Short mmCIF file of C-alpha atoms in Angstrom, two decimals:
data_model
loop_
_atom_site.label_atom_id
_atom_site.label_comp_id
_atom_site.label_asym_id
_atom_site.label_seq_id
_atom_site.Cartn_x
_atom_site.Cartn_y
_atom_site.Cartn_z
CA GLN A 1 7.60 -2.27 13.20
CA SER A 2 4.68 -4.65 13.86
CA ALA A 3 1.79 -5.37 11.56
CA LEU A 4 -1.62 -4.12 12.55
CA THR A 5 -4.05 -6.86 13.64
CA GLN A 6 -7.11 -7.71 11.56
CA PRO A 7 -9.44 -10.71 11.61
CA ALA A 8 -8.49 -13.20 8.93
CA SER A 9 -12.00 -13.41 7.54
CA VAL A 10 -15.50 -12.00 7.81
CA SER A 11 -18.65 -12.84 5.93
CA GLY A 12 -22.11 -11.49 5.36
CA SER A 13 -25.15 -11.86 3.15
CA PRO A 14 -26.15 -9.39 0.45
CA GLY A 15 -27.78 -6.34 1.96
CA GLN A 16 -26.28 -6.87 5.39
CA SER A 17 -23.59 -4.78 7.09
CA ILE A 18 -20.18 -5.99 8.24
CA THR A 19 -17.40 -4.38 10.22
CA ILE A 20 -13.69 -5.14 9.99
CA SER A 21 -11.52 -4.16 12.91
CA CYS A 22 -7.89 -3.09 12.89
CA THR A 23 -5.91 -3.00 16.11
CA GLY A 24 -2.61 -1.26 16.54
CA THR A 25 -0.52 0.20 19.30
CA SER A 26 0.33 3.56 20.79
CA SER A 27 3.17 3.74 18.25
CA ASP A 28 0.89 3.73 15.23
CA LEU A 29 -2.91 3.95 15.39
CA GLY A 30 -2.85 5.35 18.89
CA SER A 31 -0.57 8.24 17.94
CA TYR A 32 -1.72 9.07 14.43
CA ASN A 33 -5.35 9.52 13.39
CA VAL A 34 -4.60 8.72 9.74
CA VAL A 35 -5.64 5.11 9.19
CA SER A 36 -6.44 4.18 5.60
CA TRP A 37 -8.23 1.15 4.17
CA TYR A 38 -7.65 -0.65 0.88
CA GLN A 39 -9.76 -3.09 -1.11
CA GLN A 40 -7.98 -5.69 -3.22
CA HIS A 41 -9.60 -8.03 -5.69
CA PRO A 42 -7.64 -11.10 -6.84
CA GLY A 43 -4.85 -10.23 -9.24
CA LYS A 44 -5.46 -6.50 -8.91
CA ALA A 45 -3.65 -3.64 -7.21
CA PRO A 46 -5.09 -2.37 -3.93
CA LYS A 47 -7.61 0.47 -4.12
CA LEU A 48 -7.90 3.26 -1.55
CA MET A 49 -11.34 3.15 0.10
CA ILE A 50 -10.96 5.23 3.29
CA TYR A 51 -8.28 7.67 4.47
CA GLU A 52 -7.68 9.78 7.57
CA GLY A 53 -9.89 7.37 9.46
CA SER A 54 -13.23 8.25 7.90
CA LYS A 55 -12.82 10.14 4.61
CA ARG A 56 -13.82 8.62 1.26
CA PRO A 57 -12.00 9.38 -1.98
CA SER A 58 -14.09 10.60 -4.86
CA GLY A 59 -15.87 7.71 -6.53
CA VAL A 60 -15.96 5.39 -3.52
CA SER A 61 -19.46 4.34 -2.54
CA ASP A 62 -20.93 5.84 0.64
CA ARG A 63 -21.69 2.28 1.70
CA PHE A 64 -18.09 2.29 2.93
CA SER A 65 -17.39 4.12 6.17
CA GLY A 66 -14.55 4.24 8.66
CA SER A 67 -13.93 5.20 12.24
CA GLN A 68 -11.00 5.29 14.60
CA SER A 69 -10.71 5.49 18.37
CA GLY A 70 -7.52 5.06 20.31
CA ASN A 71 -5.58 2.03 19.10
CA THR A 72 -8.47 0.62 17.06
CA ALA A 73 -9.94 1.47 13.68
CA SER A 74 -12.94 -0.01 11.90
CA LEU A 75 -14.22 -0.30 8.36
CA THR A 76 -17.95 -0.80 7.92
CA ILE A 77 -19.58 -1.87 4.68
CA SER A 78 -23.33 -1.51 4.58
CA GLY A 79 -25.73 -2.96 2.04
CA LEU A 80 -23.28 -5.71 1.08
CA GLN A 81 -23.02 -6.46 -2.61
CA ALA A 82 -21.39 -9.35 -4.42
CA GLU A 83 -18.66 -7.07 -5.80
CA ASP A 84 -17.57 -6.18 -2.25
CA GLU A 85 -16.07 -9.67 -1.92
CA ALA A 86 -12.36 -8.96 -1.71
CA ASP A 87 -9.43 -8.64 0.68
CA TYR A 88 -9.30 -5.52 2.85
CA TYR A 89 -6.20 -4.01 4.45
CA CYS A 90 -5.81 -1.29 7.04
CA CYS A 91 -2.72 0.90 7.06
CA SER A 92 -1.23 3.43 9.44
CA TYR A 93 1.65 5.84 9.71
CA ALA A 94 4.09 4.73 12.39
CA GLY A 95 6.60 7.54 12.69
CA SER A 96 8.69 7.65 9.50
CA SER A 97 7.39 4.17 8.74
CA THR A 98 4.20 2.52 7.57
CA SER A 99 2.39 -0.54 8.90
CA PHE A 100 -0.23 -2.62 7.13
CA GLY A 101 -2.68 -5.00 8.69
CA GLY A 102 -2.50 -8.67 7.80
CA GLY A 103 -5.63 -8.40 5.68
CA THR A 104 -9.22 -9.60 6.02
CA LYS A 105 -10.97 -11.74 3.43
CA LEU A 106 -14.58 -10.66 3.03
CA THR A 107 -16.93 -13.33 1.71
CA VAL A 108 -20.38 -12.34 0.50
CA LEU A 109 -22.55 -15.38 1.08
CA GLN B 1 -5.50 11.41 -14.54
CA VAL B 2 -2.51 10.08 -12.65
CA GLN B 3 -1.05 6.77 -13.80
CA LEU B 4 1.89 4.79 -12.44
CA GLN B 5 3.53 2.33 -14.80
CA GLN B 6 6.25 0.03 -13.51
CA TRP B 7 8.69 -2.43 -14.99
CA GLY B 8 11.67 -4.57 -14.11
CA ALA B 9 13.10 -8.07 -14.25
CA GLY B 10 10.67 -10.75 -13.14
CA LEU B 11 13.01 -13.68 -12.55
CA LEU B 12 16.15 -13.44 -10.45
CA LYS B 13 18.67 -15.85 -9.00
CA PRO B 14 19.51 -15.88 -5.30
CA SER B 15 22.03 -13.16 -4.35
CA GLU B 16 21.18 -11.01 -7.39
CA THR B 17 19.84 -7.46 -7.16
CA LEU B 18 16.19 -6.68 -7.79
CA SER B 19 15.70 -3.55 -9.86
CA LEU B 20 12.36 -1.90 -10.57
CA THR B 21 11.37 1.46 -12.04
CA CYS B 22 8.06 3.31 -11.89
CA ALA B 23 7.06 6.14 -14.22
CA VAL B 24 4.50 8.74 -13.18
CA TYR B 25 2.15 10.16 -15.79
CA GLY B 26 -0.09 13.11 -15.00
CA GLY B 27 0.03 15.27 -11.88
CA SER B 28 2.99 16.81 -10.09
CA PHE B 29 6.06 14.88 -9.04
CA SER B 30 6.72 17.09 -6.02
CA GLY B 31 4.58 17.06 -2.90
CA TYR B 32 4.50 13.29 -2.70
CA TYR B 33 6.38 10.34 -1.36
CA TRP B 34 6.92 7.73 -4.05
CA SER B 35 6.59 4.36 -2.42
CA TRP B 36 7.27 0.68 -2.88
CA ILE B 37 5.05 -2.01 -1.37
CA ARG B 38 5.24 -5.77 -1.89
CA GLN B 39 2.95 -8.75 -1.48
CA PRO B 40 4.26 -12.33 -1.29
CA PRO B 41 2.02 -14.87 -3.02
CA GLY B 42 -1.11 -15.44 -0.96
CA LYS B 43 0.02 -13.07 1.78
CA GLY B 44 -0.52 -9.49 2.91
CA LEU B 45 1.01 -6.16 2.00
CA GLU B 46 4.42 -5.09 3.25
CA TRP B 47 5.69 -1.54 3.03
CA ILE B 48 9.24 -1.39 1.65
CA GLY B 49 10.10 2.28 1.60
CA GLU B 50 9.64 5.65 -0.06
CA ILE B 51 11.41 8.64 -1.54
CA ASP B 52 10.31 12.18 -2.33
CA HIS B 53 11.34 14.44 -5.22
CA SER B 54 14.27 15.84 -3.24
CA GLY B 55 15.64 12.39 -2.41
CA SER B 56 14.46 12.24 1.19
CA THR B 57 13.81 8.60 2.12
CA ASN B 58 12.07 6.41 4.67
CA TYR B 59 12.69 2.67 4.72
CA ASN B 60 11.28 -0.42 6.43
CA PRO B 61 13.80 -1.16 9.19
CA SER B 62 13.74 -4.87 8.35
CA LEU B 63 14.85 -4.19 4.76
CA LYS B 64 16.86 -1.01 5.19
CA SER B 65 20.29 -2.59 4.81
CA ARG B 66 19.40 -3.97 1.37
CA ILE B 67 17.35 -1.11 -0.11
CA THR B 68 18.32 1.76 -2.35
CA THR B 69 15.78 4.11 -3.87
CA SER B 70 16.34 6.92 -6.36
CA VAL B 71 14.39 9.52 -8.30
CA ASP B 72 14.80 11.01 -11.76
CA VAL B 73 12.74 14.19 -11.59
CA SER B 74 13.45 15.03 -15.24
CA ARG B 75 11.71 11.83 -16.33
CA ASN B 76 9.14 11.64 -13.48
CA GLN B 77 10.50 8.24 -12.55
CA PHE B 78 11.63 6.55 -9.36
CA SER B 79 13.40 3.28 -8.79
CA LEU B 80 14.00 0.52 -6.25
CA LYS B 81 17.02 -1.72 -5.83
CA LEU B 82 17.00 -4.61 -3.38
CA THR B 83 20.27 -6.45 -3.03
CA SER B 84 21.06 -10.06 -2.16
CA VAL B 85 17.61 -11.41 -2.91
CA THR B 86 16.43 -14.79 -1.65
CA ALA B 87 13.29 -16.85 -2.14
CA ALA B 88 11.73 -14.84 0.69
CA ASP B 89 11.78 -11.78 -1.59
CA THR B 90 9.46 -13.46 -4.09
CA ALA B 91 6.44 -11.16 -4.29
CA VAL B 92 4.37 -8.82 -6.39
CA TYR B 93 6.00 -5.43 -6.06
CA TYR B 94 3.86 -2.31 -6.34
CA CYS B 95 4.82 1.32 -6.71
CA ALA B 96 2.43 3.85 -5.19
CA ARG B 97 1.97 7.55 -4.53
CA ARG B 98 1.59 8.97 -1.03
CA PRO B 99 0.84 12.70 -0.57
CA SER B 100 3.38 14.18 1.81
CA TYR B 101 1.30 16.87 3.44
CA GLU B 102 1.00 16.81 7.20
CA ASN B 103 -1.69 14.85 9.01
CA SER B 104 -2.43 12.63 6.08
CA HIS B 105 -1.24 9.19 5.10
CA LYS B 106 -2.74 7.42 2.12
CA PHE B 107 -1.60 5.57 -0.99
CA ASP B 108 -3.94 7.05 -3.57
CA TYR B 109 -2.48 5.75 -6.84
CA TRP B 110 -0.83 2.40 -7.48
CA GLY B 111 1.12 0.79 -10.26
CA GLN B 112 -0.05 -2.41 -11.87
CA GLY B 113 2.37 -4.58 -9.92
CA THR B 114 5.36 -6.65 -11.02
CA LEU B 115 5.80 -10.27 -10.00
CA VAL B 116 9.40 -10.92 -9.01
CA THR B 117 10.34 -14.56 -8.52
CA VAL B 118 13.49 -15.83 -6.84
CA PRO B 119 13.69 -19.64 -6.96
CA SER B 120 14.97 -21.36 -3.85
#
């Protein structure tokens, strides 16, 4: 079971858009189109932002969008706001197991 | 509104057994996998394992030999035991809910987290 690969950090200015990538293998992302994304603020539990690649739970802003193709998934945040500054994790089913990405720290400049 | 509330000992000695319990308030207890996820200080999330209402389990292969999970359907609670802990097991441990229907995989509700410390 290997962790999914994410960039360690990304940054953007308020109002801009950023994209966080998540790379897996044919054993996880490549076989299951069910990637989910979580936002985590310091000292808080993770919060589900995207599931099944591109679906948003009720209450999550439509500024958050997701996509998945082959072994790679992406989370895009448009119209960056200060409160978007947080850590973001991707997650995938991996055949009776679950893999998380290493996490990406988003800094809003 | 679904809420997960967890508790357990926060300070252990090396070789002791970590024991955590998570209570589920609101919603059904069946139709879900009840999961444990941990996060070492300053690091990323690591999936530990999960159990459904019938006792069916899935575990992280790297932890499988030390993990036991259980459910108490009458109390809507589930528990984690991790044996022979070391400093490497120091982490915030979260419980979480994962719907078990096909073609979906998401942790939609989380507990508040419990910091478990094992001094080296």
